[in-house]
Tab-separated table of C-alpha atoms and ligand atoms in Angstrom:
chain	number	residue	atom	x	y	z
A	167	MET	CA	14.465	1.048	43.508
A	168	ASP	CA	12.507	1.584	46.695
A	169	GLU	CA	13.061	-1.305	49.117
A	170	HIS	CA	9.297	-1.487	49.802
A	171	VAL	CA	8.557	-1.898	46.094
A	172	ARG	CA	11.263	-4.580	45.924
A	173	GLN	CA	9.548	-6.438	48.745
A	174	ALA	CA	6.145	-6.114	47.077
A	175	LEU	CA	7.615	-7.491	43.833
A	176	ARG	CA	8.949	-10.494	45.777
A	177	ARG	CA	5.421	-11.166	47.052
A	178	LEU	CA	4.173	-11.843	43.523
A	179	PRO	CA	3.346	-15.541	43.173
A	180	GLY	CA	5.290	-17.705	40.714
A	181	VAL	CA	3.764	-19.284	37.639
A	182	ASP	CA	3.999	-22.809	39.115
A	183	GLU	CA	2.299	-21.687	42.292
A	184	LEU	CA	-0.498	-20.087	40.257
A	185	LEU	CA	-0.901	-23.179	38.072
A	186	ALA	CA	-1.510	-25.288	41.172
A	187	HIS	CA	-4.202	-22.953	42.419
A	188	ASP	CA	-7.854	-24.107	42.483
A	189	GLU	CA	-8.998	-20.858	40.885
A	190	LEU	CA	-7.030	-21.694	37.780
A	191	ALA	CA	-8.618	-25.110	37.221
A	192	PRO	CA	-11.519	-23.820	35.064
A	193	HIS	CA	-9.037	-22.108	32.730
A	194	LEU	CA	-6.896	-25.239	32.472
A	195	ASP	CA	-10.053	-27.136	31.508
A	196	ARG	CA	-10.906	-24.660	28.755
A	197	TYR	CA	-7.584	-23.595	27.263
A	198	PRO	CA	-4.325	-25.350	26.287
A	199	ARG	CA	-1.793	-25.329	29.151
A	200	GLU	CA	0.772	-23.277	27.161
A	201	HIS	CA	-1.824	-20.543	26.623
A	202	VAL	CA	-2.616	-20.457	30.343
A	203	VAL	CA	1.087	-20.164	31.183
A	204	GLU	CA	1.484	-17.365	28.630
A	205	ALA	CA	-1.523	-15.535	30.089
A	206	LEU	CA	-0.182	-15.904	33.643
A	207	ARG	CA	3.201	-14.508	32.582
A	208	ALA	CA	1.489	-11.548	30.933
A	209	ALA	CA	-0.731	-10.979	33.996
A	210	LEU	CA	2.348	-11.062	36.264
A	211	GLU	CA	4.046	-8.573	33.972
A	212	THR	CA	1.028	-6.275	34.281
A	213	ALA	CA	1.154	-6.562	38.071
A	214	ARG	CA	4.895	-5.795	38.064
A	215	GLY	CA	4.252	-2.751	35.895
A	216	ARG	CA	1.599	-1.514	38.305
A	217	LEU	CA	3.897	-1.899	41.320
A	218	LEU	CA	6.694	-0.042	39.529
A	219	SER	CA	4.412	2.729	38.291
A	220	GLY	CA	4.034	4.176	41.759
A	221	GLU	CA	0.559	2.991	42.716
A	222	TYR	CA	-0.373	3.576	46.368
A	223	PRO	CA	1.095	0.992	48.806
A	224	GLU	CA	-2.474	0.305	50.091
A	225	THR	CA	-3.232	-1.323	46.728
A	226	TRP	CA	-0.130	-3.541	46.617
A	227	GLY	CA	-1.761	-6.404	48.514
A	228	GLU	CA	-4.562	-6.466	45.985
A	229	ILE	CA	-2.213	-6.176	43.004
A	230	THR	CA	-0.102	-9.143	44.126
A	231	SER	CA	-3.007	-11.343	45.204
A	232	VAL	CA	-3.676	-14.613	43.430
A	233	PRO	CA	-7.322	-13.759	42.557
A	234	THR	CA	-6.279	-10.492	40.864
A	235	ILE	CA	-3.638	-12.197	38.766
A	236	VAL	CA	-5.898	-15.122	37.893
A	237	ARG	CA	-8.685	-12.713	36.912
A	238	GLU	CA	-6.331	-10.779	34.641
A	239	ALA	CA	-5.049	-14.014	33.077
A	240	GLY	CA	-8.669	-15.135	32.550
A	241	ARG	CA	-9.483	-11.852	30.827
A	242	LEU	CA	-6.499	-12.314	28.519
A	243	LEU	CA	-7.362	-15.924	27.716
A	244	GLU	CA	-10.897	-14.925	26.864
A	245	SER	CA	-9.811	-12.060	24.646
A	246	TRP	CA	-7.297	-14.287	22.818
A	247	ALA	CA	-9.972	-16.891	22.169
A	248	ARG	CA	-12.548	-14.380	20.980
A	249	PRO	CA	-12.753	-13.604	17.251
A	250	HIS	CA	-11.319	-10.229	16.408
A	251	LEU	CA	-13.803	-9.547	13.618
A	252	ARG	CA	-17.230	-9.852	15.145
A	253	ARG	CA	-20.745	-8.595	15.359
A	254	VAL	CA	-21.662	-5.166	16.723
A	255	LEU	CA	-25.015	-3.477	17.239
A	256	ASN	CA	-25.339	-0.370	15.084
A	257	ALA	CA	-27.208	2.242	17.137
A	258	SER	CA	-25.351	5.091	15.417
A	259	GLY	CA	-28.184	6.023	13.068
A	260	VAL	CA	-25.808	5.631	10.107
A	261	VAL	CA	-27.195	2.885	7.888
A	262	ILE	CA	-24.263	2.216	5.539
A	263	HIS	CA	-21.551	2.658	8.166
A	264	THR	CA	-18.230	1.882	6.504
A	265	ASN	CA	-16.539	1.286	9.885
A	266	LEU	CA	-19.266	-1.203	10.767
A	267	GLY	CA	-19.153	-3.244	7.566
A	268	ARG	CA	-21.514	-1.165	5.381
A	269	SER	CA	-24.540	-3.237	4.318
A	270	THR	CA	-25.755	-6.311	6.165
A	271	LEU	CA	-26.911	-9.111	3.906
A	272	ALA	CA	-30.465	-10.255	3.274
A	273	PRO	CA	-31.252	-13.749	4.613
A	274	ALA	CA	-31.642	-15.064	1.047
A	275	ALA	CA	-28.172	-13.774	0.165
A	276	LEU	CA	-26.705	-15.407	3.273
A	277	GLU	CA	-28.260	-18.724	2.309
A	278	ARG	CA	-26.527	-18.556	-1.051
A	279	VAL	CA	-23.171	-17.870	0.649
A	280	VAL	CA	-23.548	-20.782	3.041
A	281	GLU	CA	-24.474	-23.250	0.311
A	282	VAL	CA	-21.748	-22.164	-2.080
A	283	ALA	CA	-18.993	-21.863	0.530
A	284	ARG	CA	-19.959	-25.077	2.317
A	285	HIS	CA	-19.808	-27.223	-0.826
A	286	TYR	CA	-17.997	-27.571	-4.105
A	287	ASN	CA	-19.743	-25.527	-6.750
A	288	ASN	CA	-19.721	-24.566	-10.427
A	289	LEU	CA	-17.702	-21.380	-9.910
A	290	GLU	CA	-15.710	-21.930	-13.100
A	291	TYR	CA	-17.459	-24.959	-14.537
A	292	ASP	CA	-20.071	-24.851	-17.255
A	293	LEU	CA	-22.666	-27.396	-16.150
A	294	GLU	CA	-24.409	-27.422	-19.539
A	295	ALA	CA	-21.380	-28.025	-21.696
A	296	GLY	CA	-19.296	-29.906	-19.136
A	297	VAL	CA	-16.289	-27.721	-19.811
A	298	ARG	CA	-14.473	-24.946	-18.033
A	299	GLY	CA	-16.746	-21.942	-17.453
A	300	SER	CA	-16.266	-18.361	-16.297
A	301	ARG	CA	-16.974	-16.967	-12.861
A	302	HIS	CA	-18.153	-13.799	-14.586
A	303	ASP	CA	-21.203	-15.552	-16.014
A	304	HIS	CA	-23.079	-16.183	-12.764
A	305	VAL	CA	-24.459	-12.705	-12.199
A	306	ALA	CA	-23.950	-11.077	-15.605
A	307	GLU	CA	-27.303	-12.119	-17.024
A	308	LEU	CA	-29.187	-11.051	-13.913
A	309	LEU	CA	-27.447	-7.666	-13.943
A	310	THR	CA	-28.185	-7.022	-17.594
A	311	ARG	CA	-31.824	-8.061	-17.208
A	312	LEU	CA	-32.287	-5.789	-14.180
A	313	THR	CA	-30.615	-2.746	-15.704
A	314	GLY	CA	-30.953	-3.019	-19.476
A	315	ALA	CA	-27.159	-2.941	-19.887
A	316	GLU	CA	-25.706	-4.986	-22.745
A	317	ALA	CA	-23.004	-6.571	-20.587
A	318	ALA	CA	-21.755	-6.727	-16.998
A	319	LEU	CA	-18.620	-7.533	-15.035
A	320	VAL	CA	-18.092	-7.731	-11.281
A	321	VAL	CA	-14.804	-7.020	-9.502
A	322	ASN	CA	-13.692	-6.756	-5.899
A	323	ASN	CA	-14.920	-3.246	-5.075
A	324	ASN	CA	-15.791	-0.009	-6.795
A	325	ALA	CA	-12.332	1.469	-6.294
A	326	GLY	CA	-11.077	-1.514	-8.298
A	327	ALA	CA	-13.844	-1.036	-10.872
A	328	THR	CA	-12.802	2.604	-11.372
A	329	LEU	CA	-9.156	1.610	-11.707
A	330	LEU	CA	-10.110	-1.028	-14.273
A	331	MET	CA	-12.277	1.401	-16.279
A	332	LEU	CA	-9.355	3.816	-16.498
A	333	ALA	CA	-6.677	1.248	-17.230
A	334	GLY	CA	-8.852	-0.732	-19.636
A	335	LEU	CA	-10.506	2.064	-21.585
A	336	ALA	CA	-8.129	5.023	-21.312
A	337	GLY	CA	-4.766	3.244	-21.362
A	338	GLU	CA	-2.000	5.850	-21.433
A	339	GLY	CA	-4.184	8.501	-22.994
A	340	GLU	CA	-5.812	11.604	-21.587
A	341	VAL	CA	-8.905	11.398	-19.423
A	342	VAL	CA	-11.021	14.536	-19.156
A	343	VAL	CA	-12.672	15.128	-15.755
A	344	SER	CA	-14.426	18.083	-14.183
A	345	ARG	CA	-12.490	19.836	-11.396
A	346	GLY	CA	-15.638	19.571	-9.304
A	347	GLN	CA	-15.456	15.774	-9.449
A	348	LEU	CA	-11.862	15.120	-8.344
A	349	VAL	CA	-13.127	13.580	-5.144
A	350	GLU	CA	-11.625	11.629	-2.289
A	351	ILE	CA	-13.609	8.633	-1.153
A	352	GLY	CA	-12.924	7.087	2.234
A	353	GLY	CA	-9.450	8.182	3.230
A	354	SER	CA	-7.071	6.823	0.618
A	355	PHE	CA	-9.045	6.642	-2.607
A	356	ARG	CA	-8.590	9.842	-4.590
A	357	ILE	CA	-9.544	10.178	-8.226
A	358	PRO	CA	-6.271	11.939	-9.235
A	359	ASP	CA	-4.213	9.211	-7.489
A	360	ILE	CA	-6.169	6.389	-9.065
A	361	MET	CA	-5.592	8.031	-12.455
A	362	ARG	CA	-1.862	8.120	-11.904
A	363	MET	CA	-1.927	4.481	-10.780
A	364	SER	CA	-3.813	3.392	-13.871
A	365	GLY	CA	-1.282	5.016	-16.179
A	366	CYS	CA	-3.572	7.563	-17.842
A	367	ARG	CA	-3.171	11.326	-17.799
A	368	LEU	CA	-5.644	13.528	-15.981
A	369	VAL	CA	-6.955	16.578	-17.777
A	370	GLU	CA	-8.941	18.764	-15.401
A	371	VAL	CA	-11.578	21.032	-16.843
A	372	GLY	CA	-13.967	23.683	-15.516
A	373	THR	CA	-13.952	24.946	-11.952
A	374	THR	CA	-14.897	23.539	-8.564
A	375	ASN	CA	-18.490	24.729	-8.829
A	376	LYS	CA	-19.139	24.967	-12.574
A	377	THR	CA	-18.170	22.801	-15.493
A	378	ARG	CA	-19.908	23.135	-18.858
A	379	ILE	CA	-19.844	20.921	-21.933
A	380	ASP	CA	-17.721	23.532	-23.719
A	381	ASP	CA	-15.027	23.080	-21.066
A	382	TYR	CA	-14.842	19.395	-22.012
A	383	ARG	CA	-14.925	20.211	-25.717
A	384	ALA	CA	-12.015	22.649	-25.388
A	385	ALA	CA	-9.899	19.978	-23.676
A	386	LEU	CA	-10.324	17.285	-26.315
A	387	THR	CA	-7.193	16.358	-28.278
A	388	THR	CA	-6.152	13.419	-30.403
A	389	ASP	CA	-4.711	11.929	-27.164
A	390	THR	CA	-8.084	11.951	-25.389
A	391	THR	CA	-9.153	8.366	-24.718
A	392	LEU	CA	-11.944	8.770	-22.154
A	393	LEU	CA	-14.467	11.213	-20.726
A	394	LEU	CA	-15.068	10.427	-17.068
A	395	ARG	CA	-17.863	11.531	-14.817
A	396	VAL	CA	-17.540	10.851	-11.079
A	397	HIS	CA	-20.614	11.136	-8.926
A	398	THR	CA	-19.693	13.383	-6.001
A	399	SER	CA	-21.480	10.950	-3.758
A	400	ASN	CA	-20.065	12.009	-0.408
A	401	PHE	CA	-20.416	15.774	-0.593
A	402	LYS	CA	-22.465	18.415	-2.309
A	403	VAL	CA	-21.504	21.749	-3.795
A	404	VAL	CA	-24.496	23.995	-3.272
A	405	GLY	CA	-25.333	27.478	-4.481
A	406	PHE	CA	-24.003	28.725	-7.787
A	407	THR	CA	-23.232	25.392	-9.474
A	408	GLU	CA	-23.432	23.657	-12.818
A	409	GLU	CA	-22.587	20.107	-13.826
A	410	THR	CA	-22.588	18.664	-17.284
A	411	SER	CA	-25.164	15.911	-17.729
A	412	ILE	CA	-24.107	12.423	-18.714
A	413	ALA	CA	-26.263	12.776	-21.864
A	414	GLU	CA	-24.259	15.833	-22.992
A	415	LEU	CA	-21.003	13.996	-22.333
A	416	VAL	CA	-22.214	11.014	-24.348
A	417	GLU	CA	-23.117	13.302	-27.273
A	418	LEU	CA	-19.665	14.897	-27.201
A	419	GLY	CA	-17.992	11.496	-26.866
A	420	ARG	CA	-19.873	10.127	-29.899
A	421	GLU	CA	-18.877	13.175	-31.937
A	422	TRP	CA	-15.214	12.513	-31.182
A	423	GLY	CA	-15.287	8.747	-30.978
A	424	VAL	CA	-14.273	8.812	-27.290
A	425	PRO	CA	-15.943	6.506	-24.750
A	426	VAL	CA	-17.696	7.863	-21.661
A	427	ALA	CA	-17.377	6.279	-18.219
A	428	ASP	CA	-19.541	7.083	-15.202
A	429	ASP	CA	-18.406	6.232	-11.653
A	430	LEU	CA	-21.754	6.354	-9.870
A	431	GLY	CA	-20.415	5.376	-6.456
A	432	SER	CA	-23.550	4.180	-4.730
A	433	GLY	CA	-25.684	2.743	-7.489
A	434	ALA	CA	-29.396	2.853	-6.747
A	435	LEU	CA	-31.447	0.150	-8.484
A	436	VAL	CA	-34.813	0.930	-6.888
A	437	ASP	CA	-36.806	4.105	-6.454
A	438	LEU	CA	-37.028	5.025	-2.793
A	439	PRO	CA	-38.059	8.488	-1.586
A	440	ALA	CA	-34.670	8.615	0.162
A	441	PHE	CA	-32.891	8.198	-3.187
A	442	ARG	CA	-34.309	11.250	-4.934
A	443	ASP	CA	-30.864	12.963	-5.227
A	444	GLU	CA	-29.105	9.806	-6.390
A	445	PRO	CA	-28.510	9.339	-10.131
A	446	PRO	CA	-30.187	6.014	-11.057
A	447	VAL	CA	-27.962	3.422	-12.697
A	448	THR	CA	-30.473	2.916	-15.491
A	449	ALA	CA	-30.526	6.649	-16.330
A	450	SER	CA	-26.776	6.664	-17.073
A	451	LEU	CA	-27.107	3.541	-19.209
A	452	ARG	CA	-30.103	4.913	-21.098
A	453	ALA	CA	-28.214	8.148	-21.706
A	454	GLY	CA	-25.630	6.000	-23.475
A	455	ALA	CA	-22.636	5.830	-21.102
A	456	ASP	CA	-20.235	3.167	-22.404
A	457	VAL	CA	-19.607	1.907	-18.890
A	458	VAL	CA	-20.893	2.726	-15.408
A	459	SER	CA	-19.568	1.465	-12.088
A	460	PHE	CA	-20.878	1.343	-8.522
A	461	SER	CA	-20.381	-0.449	-5.203
A	462	GLY	CA	-22.130	-3.660	-4.183
A	463	ASP	CA	-22.364	-2.765	-0.508
A	464	LYS	CA	-23.683	0.796	-0.575
A	465	LEU	CA	-27.250	1.532	-1.708
A	466	LEU	CA	-27.492	-1.862	-3.416
A	467	GLY	CA	-27.350	-3.520	0.014
A	468	GLY	CA	-25.197	-6.468	-1.034
A	469	PRO	CA	-21.617	-7.653	-0.449
A	470	GLN	CA	-18.487	-5.635	-1.111
A	471	ALA	CA	-18.081	-5.607	-4.882
A	472	GLY	CA	-17.516	-3.286	-7.812
A	473	ILE	CA	-20.177	-3.631	-10.472
A	474	LEU	CA	-19.430	-2.607	-14.053
A	475	LEU	CA	-22.224	-2.322	-16.620
A	476	GLY	CA	-21.983	-1.184	-20.190
A	477	THR	CA	-21.748	-1.996	-23.861
A	478	HIS	CA	-20.547	-5.385	-25.122
A	479	ASP	CA	-17.531	-3.663	-26.571
A	480	ALA	CA	-16.472	-1.797	-23.418
A	481	ILE	CA	-17.079	-4.702	-21.047
A	482	SER	CA	-15.234	-7.189	-23.243
A	483	ARG	CA	-12.241	-4.837	-23.380
A	484	LEU	CA	-12.277	-4.708	-19.575
A	485	LYS	CA	-12.579	-8.501	-19.260
A	486	LYS	CA	-9.391	-8.941	-21.284
A	487	HIS	CA	-7.353	-6.565	-19.132
A	488	PRO	CA	-4.860	-8.270	-16.760
A	489	LEU	CA	-6.144	-6.169	-13.847
A	490	THR	CA	-9.434	-8.086	-14.037
A	491	ARG	CA	-7.632	-11.184	-12.795
A	492	ALA	CA	-6.026	-9.228	-9.957
A	493	LEU	CA	-9.383	-7.765	-8.950
A	494	ARG	CA	-11.447	-10.913	-9.328
A	495	VAL	CA	-14.233	-11.609	-6.879
A	496	ASP	CA	-14.453	-14.576	-4.593
A	497	LYS	CA	-17.211	-17.208	-4.814
A	498	MET	CA	-18.744	-15.998	-1.531
A	499	THR	CA	-19.110	-12.505	-2.945
A	500	LEU	CA	-20.692	-13.847	-6.115
A	501	ALA	CA	-23.095	-15.991	-4.106
A	502	ALA	CA	-24.114	-13.056	-1.906
A	503	LEU	CA	-24.447	-10.756	-4.880
A	504	GLU	CA	-26.584	-13.222	-6.825
A	505	GLY	CA	-28.793	-13.746	-3.768
A	506	THR	CA	-29.191	-9.983	-3.384
A	507	LEU	CA	-29.831	-9.298	-7.061
A	508	GLN	CA	-32.455	-12.077	-7.259
A	509	LEU	CA	-34.498	-10.054	-4.777
A	510	TYR	CA	-34.418	-7.052	-7.101
A	511	ARG	CA	-36.524	-8.922	-9.661
A	512	ASP	CA	-39.427	-7.817	-7.468
A	513	PRO	CA	-38.583	-4.286	-6.224
A	514	ALA	CA	-41.093	-4.533	-3.372
A	515	ALA	CA	-39.379	-7.733	-2.192
A	516	ALA	CA	-36.001	-6.001	-2.444
A	517	VAL	CA	-37.153	-3.213	-0.115
A	518	ARG	CA	-38.705	-5.732	2.254
A	519	GLU	CA	-35.818	-8.202	2.390
A	520	ILE	CA	-32.628	-6.165	1.921
A	521	PRO	CA	-31.773	-4.602	5.283
A	522	THR	CA	-30.132	-1.460	3.864
A	523	LEU	CA	-33.219	-0.636	1.770
A	524	ARG	CA	-35.616	-1.569	4.565
A	525	PHE	CA	-33.805	0.692	7.049
A	526	LEU	CA	-33.608	3.597	4.595
A	527	ASP	CA	-37.338	3.226	3.923
A	528	ARG	CA	-38.443	3.134	7.568
A	529	SER	CA	-41.127	5.677	8.485
A	530	PRO	CA	-40.922	7.912	11.573
A	531	ALA	CA	-43.903	6.002	12.998
A	532	GLU	CA	-41.949	2.772	12.650
A	533	THR	CA	-38.786	4.133	14.268
A	534	GLU	CA	-40.863	5.654	17.066
A	535	ALA	CA	-42.403	2.252	17.815
A	536	LEU	CA	-38.975	0.573	17.741
A	537	ALA	CA	-37.527	3.212	20.057
A	538	ALA	CA	-40.433	2.730	22.488
A	539	GLU	CA	-39.742	-1.000	22.434
A	540	LEU	CA	-36.050	-0.410	23.119
A	541	LEU	CA	-36.877	1.987	25.955
A	542	ALA	CA	-39.147	-0.607	27.589
A	543	ALA	CA	-36.492	-3.327	27.253
A	544	LEU	CA	-33.862	-0.993	28.682
A	545	GLU	CA	-35.994	0.063	31.655
A	546	ALA	CA	-36.768	-3.572	32.447
A	547	ARG	CA	-33.033	-4.421	32.401
A	548	PHE	CA	-32.140	-1.411	34.548
A	549	ALA	CA	-34.836	-2.311	37.085
A	550	ALA	CA	-33.691	-5.951	37.217
A	551	ALA	CA	-30.101	-4.870	37.873
A	552	GLY	CA	-31.020	-2.095	40.327
A	553	LEU	CA	-29.622	0.546	37.986
A	554	GLU	CA	-30.999	4.003	37.431
A	555	ALA	CA	-30.514	6.254	34.429
A	556	PRO	CA	-33.260	8.562	33.205
A	557	SER	CA	-34.101	7.564	29.629
A	558	HIS	CA	-36.636	8.673	27.069
A	559	VAL	CA	-37.437	8.556	23.339
A	560	GLU	CA	-36.599	11.536	21.135
A	561	PRO	CA	-36.791	12.253	17.396
A	562	SER	CA	-33.350	11.934	15.860
A	563	THR	CA	-31.682	12.628	12.531
A	564	ALA	CA	-30.137	9.572	10.925
A	565	ARG	CA	-27.915	9.298	7.846
A	566	ALA	CA	-27.483	6.993	4.879
A	567	GLY	CA	-23.691	6.937	5.343
A	568	GLY	CA	-21.125	5.068	3.250
A	569	GLY	CA	-20.462	8.229	1.286
A	570	SER	CA	-24.022	8.111	-0.040
A	571	LEU	CA	-26.636	10.850	0.038
A	572	PRO	CA	-24.564	13.261	2.181
A	573	LEU	CA	-27.313	15.842	2.614
A	574	LEU	CA	-30.129	13.444	3.267
A	575	GLU	CA	-31.533	13.709	6.781
A	576	LEU	CA	-33.555	10.647	7.684
A	577	ALA	CA	-36.216	11.255	10.309
A	578	SER	CA	-35.684	8.577	12.944
A	579	HIS	CA	-35.966	8.083	16.714
A	580	ALA	CA	-33.439	7.424	19.439
A	581	VAL	CA	-33.509	6.348	23.054
A	582	VAL	CA	-31.627	8.959	25.045
A	583	VAL	CA	-29.913	7.621	28.176
A	584	ARG	CA	-28.593	10.055	30.773
A	585	PRO	CA	-26.229	8.038	32.978
A	586	GLY	CA	-25.324	10.996	35.211
A	587	PRO	CA	-22.742	13.778	34.979
A	588	GLY	CA	-19.391	12.647	33.620
A	589	VAL	CA	-20.366	9.003	33.183
A	590	VAL	CA	-21.207	8.997	29.498
A	591	VAL	CA	-17.585	8.726	28.358
A	592	SER	CA	-16.954	5.611	30.442
A	593	LEU	CA	-20.364	4.244	29.436
A	594	GLU	CA	-19.453	4.594	25.773
A	595	ALA	CA	-16.096	2.889	26.440
A	596	ALA	CA	-17.795	0.049	28.327
A	597	LEU	CA	-20.271	-0.419	25.473
A	598	ARG	CA	-17.356	-1.192	23.190
A	599	GLU	CA	-16.222	-3.897	25.651
A	600	ALA	CA	-19.593	-5.615	25.974
A	601	SER	CA	-19.800	-9.142	24.647
A	602	VAL	CA	-21.920	-7.710	21.825
A	603	PRO	CA	-20.597	-4.158	21.513
A	604	VAL	CA	-22.994	-1.303	20.844
A	605	VAL	CA	-22.025	1.724	18.769
A	606	GLY	CA	-24.252	4.673	19.648
A	607	ARG	CA	-23.807	8.439	19.579
A	608	VAL	CA	-22.612	10.604	22.448
A	609	ALA	CA	-24.149	14.066	22.765
A	610	GLN	CA	-23.048	16.095	25.791
A	611	ASP	CA	-24.020	14.080	28.853
A	612	ALA	CA	-26.250	11.631	27.036
A	613	LEU	CA	-25.946	8.435	25.064
A	614	LEU	CA	-28.165	8.312	21.972
A	615	LEU	CA	-29.268	4.936	20.670
A	616	ASP	CA	-30.758	5.484	17.214
A	617	VAL	CA	-32.948	2.585	16.103
A	618	LEU	CA	-32.932	3.180	12.333
A	619	ALA	CA	-30.265	0.548	11.588
A	620	LEU	CA	-31.289	-1.968	14.265
A	621	GLU	CA	-33.328	-5.085	13.578
A	622	SER	CA	-36.231	-5.406	15.999
A	623	GLU	CA	-34.786	-8.773	17.144
A	624	GLU	CA	-31.656	-6.908	18.204
A	625	LEU	CA	-33.373	-4.570	20.660
A	626	PRO	CA	-33.207	-6.934	23.695
A	627	LEU	CA	-29.521	-7.428	22.983
A	628	VAL	CA	-28.910	-3.670	22.887
A	629	ALA	CA	-30.708	-3.342	26.232
A	630	GLU	CA	-28.599	-6.160	27.678
A	631	SER	CA	-25.311	-4.621	26.550
A	632	VAL	CA	-26.272	-1.110	27.693
A	633	ALA	CA	-27.304	-2.357	31.159
A	634	TRP	CA	-24.072	-4.334	31.465
A	635	ALA	CA	-22.020	-1.330	30.323
A	636	LEU	CA	-23.825	1.061	32.663
A	637	ALA	CA	-23.155	-1.167	35.665
A	638	ARG	CA	-19.545	-1.486	34.609
A	639	SER	CA	-19.037	2.211	33.928
A	640	ARG	CA	-20.271	3.073	37.422
A	641	CYS	CA	-17.462	1.119	39.081
A	642	MET	CA	-14.602	1.391	36.621
A	643	PRO	CA	-12.029	0.120	36.072
A	644	ASP	CA	-11.821	-3.378	37.541
A	645	CYS	CA	-15.209	-4.612	38.565
A	646	ASP	CA	-17.255	-7.042	36.581
A	647	PRO	CA	-20.793	-6.515	37.839
A	648	ALA	CA	-22.854	-8.596	35.441
A	649	PRO	CA	-22.227	-11.806	33.574
A	650	GLU	CA	-21.660	-11.226	29.897
A	651	VAL	CA	-24.530	-12.282	27.701
A	652	ASP	CA	-24.358	-15.105	25.248
A	653	ALA	CA	-24.875	-13.323	21.930
A	654	GLY	CA	-26.291	-16.412	20.277
A	655	ALA	CA	-28.924	-17.016	22.922
A	656	ALA	CA	-29.936	-13.416	23.501
A	657	GLY	CA	-29.949	-12.531	19.810
A	658	GLY	CA	-33.121	-14.521	19.217
A	659	GLY	CA	-33.988	-14.538	15.559
A	660	ALA	CA	-31.465	-11.873	14.600
A	661	ASP	CA	-29.129	-14.399	13.040
A	662	ALA	CA	-31.774	-16.631	11.531
B	279	PLP	C1	-17.681	4.673	-2.665
B	279	PLP	C2	-17.170	5.168	-3.946
B	279	PLP	C3	-16.060	4.566	-4.548
B	279	PLP	C4	-15.326	3.423	-3.902
B	279	PLP	O1	-16.137	2.297	-3.829
B	279	PLP	P1	-15.707	1.044	-2.902
B	279	PLP	O2	-16.744	0.034	-3.193
B	279	PLP	O3	-15.705	1.550	-1.509
B	279	PLP	O4	-14.358	0.630	-3.352
B	279	PLP	C5	-15.628	5.062	-5.768
B	279	PLP	N1	-16.251	6.103	-6.352
B	279	PLP	C6	-17.331	6.724	-5.796
B	279	PLP	C7	-17.949	7.882	-6.503
B	279	PLP	C8	-17.814	6.270	-4.575
B	279	PLP	O5	-18.867	6.877	-4.015
């Protein structure tokens, strides 16, 4: 090792010396002493690494200085204390963003969660009879009243619901599915894999683009136990295509005494213009599907859940299957789902109160006004901080996301920020580090902040984070130009 580096390493302060330093006092007030010591050791290790990695000798004084090491330790302490799962601002223009938690909950649904989670409750207690009850009863009646289904069952998510439909209805028999519907949903959920897992045998029929009822008919044997339709929710085959309708499948199933299951994926319960390509849940039930399944946190706008609706017979077979216990939903999910479904009793209230529906129903005039508001907030922040970045409002194309409505282009608006050549990459990185991170879109040298999935109360917070990130990105990597905002204070009514 270079003798100069050795000398620089010897100049690093010791932990005891650092602990005695005035600059460390605020940290010792806030965090347990062992955590501070651990952070100092880690910060010293970082400094050692920098000295050994061949950084210029001019920087060594700075690297080994007490303020640098204390600042690094402070950063570590803060990041250890901060929750890992936390709020972000969705300026991506993707409403049901699976990476960002899909649907946000309506205030009424949140209230239900808080009451039920905060207190003991009747999760499995029948208040009328004073005996043990079933957690499945809380939302079943509401679901059947809203959809006309005979019976309902809720499990942990729709992947689980699909698995349960296959295991519970098909057993070890043959399940006939169109080749055009052997989809992959979100990385690791593939229909053929889930079939294998459930123990049934997959019988593929038709071709990628065309499957007719006669293809199903030709595949039926005495081992056939289920006809399955899967809504190809996250892609579209266009051009020369043909799919068999659920009504035709039901007719064939009745002829042969084989049940029909329909994995709808997204599950639309209201009629929005944006939903015109989405098969309505009620249409499948009316057509006579024995069981349909869909997600709670896609177009329904509720919590993560898998909702199963169908005949008394099919649903009671599923309830008795051991997988139902393994896939059972938590009380917080049930509370959020009940709170969400209650809103659907008045469809206009559902669209008004459920954020996912409200965002998907926003008009271009509304998004233009929101974008203008964001632009004004941003320009005020930039001016206050002495920052400059040309910004303007532009029409933008937003998406439903969450594997729903893949072709749907939602007319929205975005604030376009041009931070200067080459800065946008570090700006985007800094936005992820802000105390309330912002997820936008990067297009060439510009940052696009789409307003479609932002609450109007969130706009000042977006402006705050973007201004902080812009200041930071201009003097990367070590400066800290603006105090981080307090999300609670700056968020205004967003959490109310
Ligand atoms: C999204 C989707 C699933 C998986 O639902 P999760 O709620 O994410 O588990 C299954 N099938 C289809 C057709 C889907 O669109």
